[in-house]
Coordinates of C-alpha atoms and ligand atoms in Angstrom, one line a residue:
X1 CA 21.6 -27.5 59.0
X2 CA 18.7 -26.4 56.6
X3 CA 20.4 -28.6 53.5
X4 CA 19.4 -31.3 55.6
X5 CA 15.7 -29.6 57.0
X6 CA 13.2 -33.2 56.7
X7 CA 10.5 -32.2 54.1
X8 CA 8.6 -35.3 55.1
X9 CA 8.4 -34.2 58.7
X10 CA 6.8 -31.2 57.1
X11 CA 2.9 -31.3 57.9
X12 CA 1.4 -30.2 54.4
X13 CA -2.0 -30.8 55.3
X14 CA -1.7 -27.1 57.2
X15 CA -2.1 -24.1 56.1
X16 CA 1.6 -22.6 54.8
X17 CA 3.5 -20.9 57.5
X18 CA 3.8 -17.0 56.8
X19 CA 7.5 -16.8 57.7
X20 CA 10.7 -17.3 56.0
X21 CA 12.0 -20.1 55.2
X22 CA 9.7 -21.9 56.7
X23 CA 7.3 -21.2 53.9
X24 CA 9.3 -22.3 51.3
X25 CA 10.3 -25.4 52.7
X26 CA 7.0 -26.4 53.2
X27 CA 6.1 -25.6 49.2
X28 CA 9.0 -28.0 48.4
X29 CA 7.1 -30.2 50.9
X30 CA 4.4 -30.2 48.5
X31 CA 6.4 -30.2 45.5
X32 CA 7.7 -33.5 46.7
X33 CA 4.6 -35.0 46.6
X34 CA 3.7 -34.1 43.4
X35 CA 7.4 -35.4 42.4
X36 CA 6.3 -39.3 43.9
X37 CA 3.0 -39.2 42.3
X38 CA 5.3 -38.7 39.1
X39 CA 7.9 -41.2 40.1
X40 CA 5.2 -43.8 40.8
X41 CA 3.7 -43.1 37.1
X42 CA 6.2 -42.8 34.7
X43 CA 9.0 -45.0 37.3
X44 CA 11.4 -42.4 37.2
X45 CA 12.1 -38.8 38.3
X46 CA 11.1 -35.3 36.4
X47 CA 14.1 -33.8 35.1
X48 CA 14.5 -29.9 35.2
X49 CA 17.2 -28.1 33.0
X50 CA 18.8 -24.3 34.2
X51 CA 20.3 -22.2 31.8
X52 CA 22.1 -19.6 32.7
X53 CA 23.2 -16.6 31.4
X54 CA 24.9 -13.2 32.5
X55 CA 27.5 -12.9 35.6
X56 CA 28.6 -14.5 38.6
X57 CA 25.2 -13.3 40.1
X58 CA 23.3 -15.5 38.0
X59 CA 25.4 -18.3 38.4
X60 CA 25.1 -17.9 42.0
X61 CA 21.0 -17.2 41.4
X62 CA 21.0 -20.6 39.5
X63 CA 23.0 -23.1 41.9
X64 CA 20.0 -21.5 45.0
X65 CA 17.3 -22.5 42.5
X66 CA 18.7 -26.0 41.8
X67 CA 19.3 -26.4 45.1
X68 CA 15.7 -26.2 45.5
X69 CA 14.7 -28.4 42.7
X70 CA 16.9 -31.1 43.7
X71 CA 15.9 -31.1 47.1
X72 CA 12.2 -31.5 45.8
X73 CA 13.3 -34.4 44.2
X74 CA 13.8 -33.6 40.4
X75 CA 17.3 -34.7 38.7
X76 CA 18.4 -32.0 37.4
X77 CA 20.7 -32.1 33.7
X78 CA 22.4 -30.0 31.3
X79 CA 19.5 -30.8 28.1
X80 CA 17.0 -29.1 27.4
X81 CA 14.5 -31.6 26.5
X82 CA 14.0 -32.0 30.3
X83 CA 10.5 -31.7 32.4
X84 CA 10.9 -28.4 33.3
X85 CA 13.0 -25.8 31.9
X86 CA 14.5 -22.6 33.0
X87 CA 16.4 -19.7 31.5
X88 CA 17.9 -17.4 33.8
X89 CA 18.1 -14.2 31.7
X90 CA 20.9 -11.1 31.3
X91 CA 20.2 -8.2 29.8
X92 CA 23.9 -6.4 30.2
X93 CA 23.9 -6.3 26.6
X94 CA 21.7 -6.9 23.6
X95 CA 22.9 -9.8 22.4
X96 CA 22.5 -11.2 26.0
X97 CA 18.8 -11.0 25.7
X98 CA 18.7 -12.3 21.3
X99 CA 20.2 -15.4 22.4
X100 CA 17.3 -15.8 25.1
X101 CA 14.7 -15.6 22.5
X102 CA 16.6 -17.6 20.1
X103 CA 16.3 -20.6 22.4
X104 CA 12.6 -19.9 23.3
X105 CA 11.7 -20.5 19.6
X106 CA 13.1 -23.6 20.2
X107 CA 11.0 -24.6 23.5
X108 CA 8.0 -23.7 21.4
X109 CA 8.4 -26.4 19.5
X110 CA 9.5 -29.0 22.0
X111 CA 6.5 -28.2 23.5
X112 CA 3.7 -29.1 20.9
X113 CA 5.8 -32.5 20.8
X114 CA 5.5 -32.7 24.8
X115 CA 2.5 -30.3 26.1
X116 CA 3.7 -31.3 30.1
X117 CA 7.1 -29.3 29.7
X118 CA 7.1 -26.8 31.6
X119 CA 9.3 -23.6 30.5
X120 CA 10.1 -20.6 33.1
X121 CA 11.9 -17.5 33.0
X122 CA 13.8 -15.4 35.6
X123 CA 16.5 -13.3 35.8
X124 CA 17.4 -9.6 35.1
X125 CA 15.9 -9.4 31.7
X126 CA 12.3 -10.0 33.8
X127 CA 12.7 -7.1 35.4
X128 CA 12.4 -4.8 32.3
X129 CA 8.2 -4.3 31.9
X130 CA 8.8 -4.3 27.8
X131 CA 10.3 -7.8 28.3
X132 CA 7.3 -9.1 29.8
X133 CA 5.0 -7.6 27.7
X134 CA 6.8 -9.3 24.9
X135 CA 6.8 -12.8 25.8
X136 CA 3.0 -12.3 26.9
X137 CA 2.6 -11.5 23.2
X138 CA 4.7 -13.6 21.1
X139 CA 5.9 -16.4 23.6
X140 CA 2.5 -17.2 25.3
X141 CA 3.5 -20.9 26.0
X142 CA 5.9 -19.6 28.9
X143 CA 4.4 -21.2 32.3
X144 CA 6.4 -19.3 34.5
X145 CA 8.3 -15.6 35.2
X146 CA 9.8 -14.7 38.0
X147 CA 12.6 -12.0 38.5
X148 CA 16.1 -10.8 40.3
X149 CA 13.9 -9.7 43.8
X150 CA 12.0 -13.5 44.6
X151 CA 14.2 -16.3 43.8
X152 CA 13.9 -17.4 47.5
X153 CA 10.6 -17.5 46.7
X154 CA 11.0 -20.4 43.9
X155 CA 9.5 -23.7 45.7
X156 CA 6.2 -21.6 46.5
X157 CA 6.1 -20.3 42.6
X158 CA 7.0 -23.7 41.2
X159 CA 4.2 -25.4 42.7
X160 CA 1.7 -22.5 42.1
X161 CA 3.1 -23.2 38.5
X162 CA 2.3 -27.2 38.4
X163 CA -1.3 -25.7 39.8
X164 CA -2.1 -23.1 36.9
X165 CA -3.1 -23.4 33.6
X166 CA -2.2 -20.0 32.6
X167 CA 1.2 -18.2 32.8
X168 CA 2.3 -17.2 36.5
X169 CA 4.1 -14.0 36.6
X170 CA 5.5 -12.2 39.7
X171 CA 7.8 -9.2 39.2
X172 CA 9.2 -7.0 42.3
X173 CA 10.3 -3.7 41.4
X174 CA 12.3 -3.8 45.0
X175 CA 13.1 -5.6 48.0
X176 CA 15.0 -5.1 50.9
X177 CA 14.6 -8.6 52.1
X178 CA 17.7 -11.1 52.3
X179 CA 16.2 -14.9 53.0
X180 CA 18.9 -16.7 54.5
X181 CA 19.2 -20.6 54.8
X182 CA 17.7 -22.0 51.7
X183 CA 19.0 -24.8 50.3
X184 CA 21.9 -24.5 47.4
X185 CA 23.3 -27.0 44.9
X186 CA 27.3 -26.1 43.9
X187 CA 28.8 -26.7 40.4
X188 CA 31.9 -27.6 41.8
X189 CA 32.6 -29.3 45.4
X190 CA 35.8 -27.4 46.0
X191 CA 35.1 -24.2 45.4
X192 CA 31.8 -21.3 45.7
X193 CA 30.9 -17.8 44.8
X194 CA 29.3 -16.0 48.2
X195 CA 27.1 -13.1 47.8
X196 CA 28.1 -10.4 49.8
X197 CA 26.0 -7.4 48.9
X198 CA 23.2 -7.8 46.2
X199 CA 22.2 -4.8 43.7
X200 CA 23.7 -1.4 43.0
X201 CA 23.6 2.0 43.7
X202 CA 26.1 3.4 41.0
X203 CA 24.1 4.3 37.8
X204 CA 27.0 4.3 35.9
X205 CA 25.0 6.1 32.4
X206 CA 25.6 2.8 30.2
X207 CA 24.0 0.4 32.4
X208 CA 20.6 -1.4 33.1
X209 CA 22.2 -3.5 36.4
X210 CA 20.8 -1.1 38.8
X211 CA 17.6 -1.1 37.4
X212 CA 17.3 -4.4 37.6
X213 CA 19.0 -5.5 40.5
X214 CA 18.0 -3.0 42.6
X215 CA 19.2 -1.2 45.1
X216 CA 22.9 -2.0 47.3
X217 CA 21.9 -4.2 50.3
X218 CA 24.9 -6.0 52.0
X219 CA 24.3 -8.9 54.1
X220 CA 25.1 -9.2 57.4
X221 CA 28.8 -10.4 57.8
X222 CA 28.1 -12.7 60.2
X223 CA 25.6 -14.7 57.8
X224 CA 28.7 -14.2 55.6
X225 CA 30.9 -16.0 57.7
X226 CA 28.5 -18.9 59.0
X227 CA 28.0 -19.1 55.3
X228 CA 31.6 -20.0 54.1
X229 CA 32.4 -21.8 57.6
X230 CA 29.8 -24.3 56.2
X231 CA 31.1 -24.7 52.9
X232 CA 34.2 -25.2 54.2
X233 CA 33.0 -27.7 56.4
X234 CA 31.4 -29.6 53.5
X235 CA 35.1 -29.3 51.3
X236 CA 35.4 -25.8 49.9
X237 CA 38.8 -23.9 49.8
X238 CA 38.2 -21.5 47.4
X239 CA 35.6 -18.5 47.9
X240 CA 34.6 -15.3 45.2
X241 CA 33.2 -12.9 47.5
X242 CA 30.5 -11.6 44.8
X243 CA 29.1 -7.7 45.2
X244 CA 28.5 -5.7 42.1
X245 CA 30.8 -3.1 43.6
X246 CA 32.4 -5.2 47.2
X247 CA 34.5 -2.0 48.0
X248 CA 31.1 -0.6 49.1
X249 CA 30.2 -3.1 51.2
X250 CA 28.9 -2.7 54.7
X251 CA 28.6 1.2 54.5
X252 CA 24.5 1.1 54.7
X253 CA 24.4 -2.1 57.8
X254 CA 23.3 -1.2 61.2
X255 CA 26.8 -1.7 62.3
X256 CA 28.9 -0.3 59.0
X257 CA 32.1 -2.4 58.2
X258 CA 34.2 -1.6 55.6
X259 CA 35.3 -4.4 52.4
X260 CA 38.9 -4.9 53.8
X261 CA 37.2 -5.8 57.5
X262 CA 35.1 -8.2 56.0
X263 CA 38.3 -9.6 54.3
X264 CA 40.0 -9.9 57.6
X265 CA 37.4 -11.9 59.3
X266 CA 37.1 -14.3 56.2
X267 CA 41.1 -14.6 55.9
X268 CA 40.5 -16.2 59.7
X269 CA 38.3 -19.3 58.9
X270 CA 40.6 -22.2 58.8
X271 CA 40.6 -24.6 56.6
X272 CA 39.9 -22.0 53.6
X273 CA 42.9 -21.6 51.0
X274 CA 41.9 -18.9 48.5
X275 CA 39.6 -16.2 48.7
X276 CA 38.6 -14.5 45.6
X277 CA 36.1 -11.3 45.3
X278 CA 33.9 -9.3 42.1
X279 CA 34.2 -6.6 41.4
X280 CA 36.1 -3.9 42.6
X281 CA 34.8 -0.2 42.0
X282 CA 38.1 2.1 41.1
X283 CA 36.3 5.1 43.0
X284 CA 35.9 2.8 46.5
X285 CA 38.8 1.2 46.4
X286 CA 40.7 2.0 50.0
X287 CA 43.8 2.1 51.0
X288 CA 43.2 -0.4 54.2
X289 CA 41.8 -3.0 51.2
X290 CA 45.4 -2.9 49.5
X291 CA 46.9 -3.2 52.8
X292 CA 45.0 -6.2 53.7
X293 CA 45.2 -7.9 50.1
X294 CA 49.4 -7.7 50.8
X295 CA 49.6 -8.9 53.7
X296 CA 47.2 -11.4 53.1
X297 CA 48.1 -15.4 53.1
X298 CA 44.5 -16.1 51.0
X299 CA 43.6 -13.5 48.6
X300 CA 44.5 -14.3 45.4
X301 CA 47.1 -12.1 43.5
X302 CA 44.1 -10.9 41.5
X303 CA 42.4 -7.8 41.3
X304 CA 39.8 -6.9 38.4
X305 CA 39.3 -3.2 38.0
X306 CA 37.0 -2.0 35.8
X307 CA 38.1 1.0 33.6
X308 CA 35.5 1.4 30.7
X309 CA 36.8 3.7 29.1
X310 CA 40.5 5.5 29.6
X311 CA 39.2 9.6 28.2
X312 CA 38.3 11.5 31.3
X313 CA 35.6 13.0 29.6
X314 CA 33.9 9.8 28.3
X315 CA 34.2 8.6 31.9
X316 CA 32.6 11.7 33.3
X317 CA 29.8 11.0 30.9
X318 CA 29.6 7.2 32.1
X319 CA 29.2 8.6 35.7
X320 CA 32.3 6.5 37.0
X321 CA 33.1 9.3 39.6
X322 CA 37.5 8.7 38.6
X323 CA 39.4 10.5 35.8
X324 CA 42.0 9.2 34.1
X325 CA 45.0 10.2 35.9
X326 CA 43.1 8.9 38.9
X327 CA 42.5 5.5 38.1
X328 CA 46.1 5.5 36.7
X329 CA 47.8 6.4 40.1
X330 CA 45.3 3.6 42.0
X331 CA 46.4 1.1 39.5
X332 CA 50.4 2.1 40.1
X333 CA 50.0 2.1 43.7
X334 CA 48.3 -1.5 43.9
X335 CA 51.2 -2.5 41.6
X336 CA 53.9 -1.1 43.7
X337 CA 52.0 -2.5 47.2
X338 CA 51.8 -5.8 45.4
X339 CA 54.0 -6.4 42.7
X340 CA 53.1 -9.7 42.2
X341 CA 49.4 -9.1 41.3
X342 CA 47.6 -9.3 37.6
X343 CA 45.2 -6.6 36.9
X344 CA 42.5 -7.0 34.5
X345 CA 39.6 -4.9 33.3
X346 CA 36.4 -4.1 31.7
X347 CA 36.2 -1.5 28.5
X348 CA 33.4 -0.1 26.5
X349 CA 33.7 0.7 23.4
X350 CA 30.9 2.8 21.1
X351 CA 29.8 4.7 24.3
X352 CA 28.1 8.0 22.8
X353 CA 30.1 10.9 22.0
X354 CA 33.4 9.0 22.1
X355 CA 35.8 9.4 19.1
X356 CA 38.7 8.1 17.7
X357 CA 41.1 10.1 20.1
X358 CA 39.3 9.0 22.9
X359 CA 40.2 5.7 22.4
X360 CA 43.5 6.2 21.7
X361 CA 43.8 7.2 25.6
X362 CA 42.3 4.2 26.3
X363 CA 44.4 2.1 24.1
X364 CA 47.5 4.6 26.0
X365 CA 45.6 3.4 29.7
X366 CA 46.0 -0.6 28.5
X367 CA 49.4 0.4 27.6
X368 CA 50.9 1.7 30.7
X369 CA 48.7 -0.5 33.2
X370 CA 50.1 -4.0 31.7
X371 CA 46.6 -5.5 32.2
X372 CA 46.8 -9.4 32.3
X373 CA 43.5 -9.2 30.7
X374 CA 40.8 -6.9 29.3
X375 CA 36.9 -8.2 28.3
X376 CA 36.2 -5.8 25.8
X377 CA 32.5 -5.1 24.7
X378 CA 30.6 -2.7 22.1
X379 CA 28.6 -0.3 23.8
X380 CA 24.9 -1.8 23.6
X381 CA 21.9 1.3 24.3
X382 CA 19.9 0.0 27.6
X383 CA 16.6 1.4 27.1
X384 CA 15.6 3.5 30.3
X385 CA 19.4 4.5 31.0
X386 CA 20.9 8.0 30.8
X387 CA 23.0 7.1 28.1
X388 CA 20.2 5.8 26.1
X389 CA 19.2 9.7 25.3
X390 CA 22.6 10.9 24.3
X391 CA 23.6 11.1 20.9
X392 CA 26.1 9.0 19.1
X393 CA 27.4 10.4 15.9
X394 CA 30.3 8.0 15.7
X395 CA 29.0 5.2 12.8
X396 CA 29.3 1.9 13.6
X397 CA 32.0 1.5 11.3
X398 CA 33.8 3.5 13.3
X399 CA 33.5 1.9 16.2
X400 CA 34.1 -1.3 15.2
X401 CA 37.6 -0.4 13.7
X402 CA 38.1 1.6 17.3
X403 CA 37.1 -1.7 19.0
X404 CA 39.3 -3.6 17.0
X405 CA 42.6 -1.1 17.8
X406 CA 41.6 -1.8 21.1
X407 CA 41.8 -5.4 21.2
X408 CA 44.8 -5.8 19.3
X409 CA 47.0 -4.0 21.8
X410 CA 44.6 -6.0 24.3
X411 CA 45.8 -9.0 23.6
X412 CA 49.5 -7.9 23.2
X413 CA 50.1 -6.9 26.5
X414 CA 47.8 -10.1 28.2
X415 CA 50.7 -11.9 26.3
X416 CA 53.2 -10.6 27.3
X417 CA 52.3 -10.2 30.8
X418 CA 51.2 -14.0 31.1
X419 CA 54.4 -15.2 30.3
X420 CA 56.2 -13.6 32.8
X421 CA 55.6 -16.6 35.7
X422 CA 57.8 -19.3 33.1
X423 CA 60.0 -21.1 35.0
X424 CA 58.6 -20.8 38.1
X425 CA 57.1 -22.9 40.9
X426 CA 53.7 -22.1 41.6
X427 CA 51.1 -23.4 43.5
X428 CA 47.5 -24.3 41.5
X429 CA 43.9 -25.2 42.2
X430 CA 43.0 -28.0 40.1
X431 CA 39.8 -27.7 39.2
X432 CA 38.9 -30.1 36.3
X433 CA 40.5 -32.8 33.6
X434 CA 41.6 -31.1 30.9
X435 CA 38.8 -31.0 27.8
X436 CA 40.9 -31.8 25.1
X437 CA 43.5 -34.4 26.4
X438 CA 41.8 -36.7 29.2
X439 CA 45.9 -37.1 30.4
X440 CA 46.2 -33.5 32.0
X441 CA 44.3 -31.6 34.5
X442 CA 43.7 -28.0 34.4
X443 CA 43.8 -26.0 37.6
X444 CA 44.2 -21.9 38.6
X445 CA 46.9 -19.7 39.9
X446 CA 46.8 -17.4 42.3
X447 CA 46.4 -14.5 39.9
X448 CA 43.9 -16.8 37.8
X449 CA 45.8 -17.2 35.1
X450 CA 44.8 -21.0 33.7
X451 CA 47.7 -23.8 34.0
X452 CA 47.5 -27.6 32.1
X453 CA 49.9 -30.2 33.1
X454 CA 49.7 -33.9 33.5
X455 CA 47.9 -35.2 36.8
X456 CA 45.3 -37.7 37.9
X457 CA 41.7 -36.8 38.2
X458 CA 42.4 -37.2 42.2
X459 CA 43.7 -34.3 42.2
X460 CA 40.7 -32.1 41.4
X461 CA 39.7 -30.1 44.6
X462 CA 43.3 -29.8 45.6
X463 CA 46.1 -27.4 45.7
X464 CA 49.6 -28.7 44.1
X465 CA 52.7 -26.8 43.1
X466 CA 53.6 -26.9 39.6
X467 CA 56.2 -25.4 37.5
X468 CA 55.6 -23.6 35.0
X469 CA 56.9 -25.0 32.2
X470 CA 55.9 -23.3 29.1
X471 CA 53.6 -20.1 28.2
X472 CA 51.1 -20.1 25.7
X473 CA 49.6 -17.1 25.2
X474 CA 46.6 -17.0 28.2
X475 CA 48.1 -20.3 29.8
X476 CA 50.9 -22.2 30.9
X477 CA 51.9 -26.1 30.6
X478 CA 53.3 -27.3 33.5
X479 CA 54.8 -30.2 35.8
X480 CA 53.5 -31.2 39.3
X481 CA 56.3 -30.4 41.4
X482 CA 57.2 -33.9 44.0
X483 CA 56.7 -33.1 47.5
X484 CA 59.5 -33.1 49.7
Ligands
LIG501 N1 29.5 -4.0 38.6 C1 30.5 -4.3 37.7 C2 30.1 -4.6 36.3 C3 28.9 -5.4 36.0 S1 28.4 -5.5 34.3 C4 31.4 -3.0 37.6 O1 31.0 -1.9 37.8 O2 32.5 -3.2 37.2 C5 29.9 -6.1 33.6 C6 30.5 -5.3 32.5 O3 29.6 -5.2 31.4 C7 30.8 -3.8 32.9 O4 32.0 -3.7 33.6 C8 30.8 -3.1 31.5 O5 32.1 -3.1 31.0 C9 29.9 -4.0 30.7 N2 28.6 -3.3 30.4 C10 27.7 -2.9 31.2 N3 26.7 -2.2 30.6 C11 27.0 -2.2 29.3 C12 26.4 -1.7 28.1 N4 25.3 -1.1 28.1 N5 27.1 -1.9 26.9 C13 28.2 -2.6 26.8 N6 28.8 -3.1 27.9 C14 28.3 -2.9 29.1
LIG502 FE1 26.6 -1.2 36.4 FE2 28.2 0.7 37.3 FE3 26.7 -0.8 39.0 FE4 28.8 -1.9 37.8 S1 28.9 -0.2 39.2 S2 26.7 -2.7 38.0 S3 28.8 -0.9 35.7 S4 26.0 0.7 37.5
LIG503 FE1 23.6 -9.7 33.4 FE2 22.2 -9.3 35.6 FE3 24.7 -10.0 35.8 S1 22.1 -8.1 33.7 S2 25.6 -9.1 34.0 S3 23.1 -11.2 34.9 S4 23.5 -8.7 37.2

């Protein structure tokens, strides 16, 4: 197994193999070195901090990385005053990218008190050009960049870092190369995302991910499969298939296979409980996927379907290839395949051209779909994207009071949808102790909705059937139910 691969059987004293892996497991080779040379100095490990912003893509990106780093021997923790420091960067929306450079203001500093930090930078904002030549300017103290396309490449460019004196940058505007069998370090023991599929091919008009992320690749399923089998093995129940758009997945693989046979083939590993998978694409979403999903033992009662916006024409505009009434009628047929699910949902608001009425028919959309919950966001101009050119008349004003009609009915119906499980005996993931009262646990349904009750740490990792006592809003408190 390659989490287990012998860096010090590794000969470093050769020149570095050309394939992958290999390659990179001989870098942390070297990197290991470097690490006891440290240890014997100071007497105790370098310390590297990730940070992570963005989606389940990063989150995914950042647990391969300190997989790495842990395996060349640095502990890694949550401060930022550690050795080596790394930010792995969103730029969905503005404010994703502010808060970056908020916090490099504050490595410049921590870095005239220690000049042997080390601060790097990856992610999707990296792969914007004006980015880079931003931070060349104004945050010259950064050691390392790296981007979206070369992560697997991390061990080789983290000891080429440790080598150089000046900043090491390496930006790919593509690849079409998956590295398998790299090492990986999971936040939580009992449950994983899995990437599917990496980039996307939609160009929805609003957004920078394709441009950044590249284009659609799936990986092979059976890599998906050995994959999960493993993380089963090793105490995982829970799996989020990840794709930016899973219901296109497989249609471009030497041997195409659809989303819902992927599913099928996953639903067979034993020993997995709960598979989980983001995000669904209204316009790709089949009828053979809601037929697996209800007939399904594993896939969680939860399906998040991304509206945007609920005015046909503001839609055609975003490039979403669905009109309303189109999106509507998925939405009732998934609910009358599988009454039991929750629906929730992603809405811009602000995009150009849209007025008042137009989000009325989105606020009408939230209404009649019942969604279980809705992230709502501002519309925030991507430089380089269609919608970037088009005009917006509407003030900001405007469509901030919009935005707030929005959320209002929003967060009505989540209510009032939540609450609709009280009474009942249902079974949860626990996933952590509770952060406010040490006495409970707090664990998932099915349909994702969060549930507190009172339980021993033990039972974090496990599935336990609770009843559902009283509704709050976005979560229930509950009881453990006794076995039988
Ligand atoms: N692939 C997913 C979305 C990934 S981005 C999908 O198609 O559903 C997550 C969400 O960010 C999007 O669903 C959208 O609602 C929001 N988003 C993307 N670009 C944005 C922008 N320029 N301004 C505001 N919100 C945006
Ligand atoms: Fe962006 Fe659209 Fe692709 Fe989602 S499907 S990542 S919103 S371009
Ligand atoms: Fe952000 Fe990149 Fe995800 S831009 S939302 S981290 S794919």
């Amino acid at each position: 197994m390659y989490n287990e691969i012998d860096l010090d059987k590794i000969d470093v004293t050769l020149e570095p193999p050309t394939e992958e892996p290999a390659r990179q497991y001989y870098f942390m080779a070297k990197c290991r070195e470097w690490v006891r040379v440290f240890e014997q100095k100071n007497g105790c490990f370098p310390t590297a901090s990730i940070q992570t912003f963005g989606c389940q893509m990063n989150a995914k990106d950042s647990e391969k990385i300190a997989g790495i780093i842990k395996k060349i021997g640095f502990a890694v923790i949550e401060e930022e005053s550690a050795d080596f420091v790394l930010y792995n960067t969103c730029t969905v929306r503005d404010n994703a990218n502010q808060r970056v450079y908020g916090r490099l203001g504050l490595m410049n500093s921590m870095k005239k008190k220690n000049p042997n930090k080390k601060v790097a930078l990856c992610g999707c904002m990296m792969q914007e050009p004006s980015v880079i030549e931003k931070i060349q300017k104004s945050y010259s103290f950064v050691d390392l960049i790296f981007g979206t396309h070369n992560i697997y490449k991390f061990a080789e460019l983290f000891f080429t870092m440790y080598q150089s004196e000046r900043m090491v940058i390496d930006i790919w505007k593509e690849s079409d190369k998956i590295v398998e069998d790299l090492p990986a370090e999971r936040k939580y023991p009992f449950k994983s995302g899995v990437n599917i599929m990496y980039g996307c091919n939609n160009f929805c008009s609003y957004c920078i991910v394709p441009y950044v992320r590249g284009r659609e690749r799936s990986r092979n399923p059976r890599d998906i499969i050995r994959e999960i089998e493993r993380l089963v093995s090793e105490g995982v129940v829970e799996v989020m298939l990840l794709g930016q758009n899973v219901n296109s997945y497989g249609k471009n693989l030497e041997e195409p296979i659809s989303f819902a046979q992927l599913l099928q083939e996953v639903e067979q590993i034993e020993g997995l409980e709960r598979i989980r998978f983001m995000t669904s694409h209204p316009k790709d979403l089949s009828d053979d996927l809601i037929e697996v999903m209800k007939n399904s033992k594993k896939i969680c009662r939860h399906l998040h379907l991304p509206l945007q916006a609920g005015s046909t024409r503001i839609l055609k505009a975003m490039n979403r290839s669905y009109t309303k009434e189109q999106y509507l009628a998925l939405a009732h047929k998934i609910r009358q395949e599988i009454p039991d699910i929750s629906l929730t949902t992603d809405i811009i608001v602000g995009f150009p051209g849209e007025t008042a009425e137009d989000v009325e028919e989105t606020i009408a959309v939230v209404r009649k779909v019942q969604y279980d919950n809705a992230f709502t966001f501002i519309y925030s101009k991507r430089t380089g994207t269609p919608a970037a050119a088009m005009p917006n008349p509407t003030s900001d004003e405007e469509i901030k009071a919009n935005f707030d009609r929005l959320l209002k009915v929003v967060q009505e119906t989540a209510r009032s949808r939540v609450g609709r499980l009280k009474g009942e005996v249902h079974r949860v993931l626990v996933e952590e102790i509770n952060e406010h009262d040490a006495s409970l646990v707090t664990g998932r349904l099915s349909n994702n909705t969060i549930v507190h009750f009172k339980g021993e740490p033990s039972l974090i990792g496990t599935l336990v059937d609770v009843k559902l006592t009283e509704a709050h809003g976005f979560y229930y408190i509950g009881e453990q139910v006794a076995l039988q």
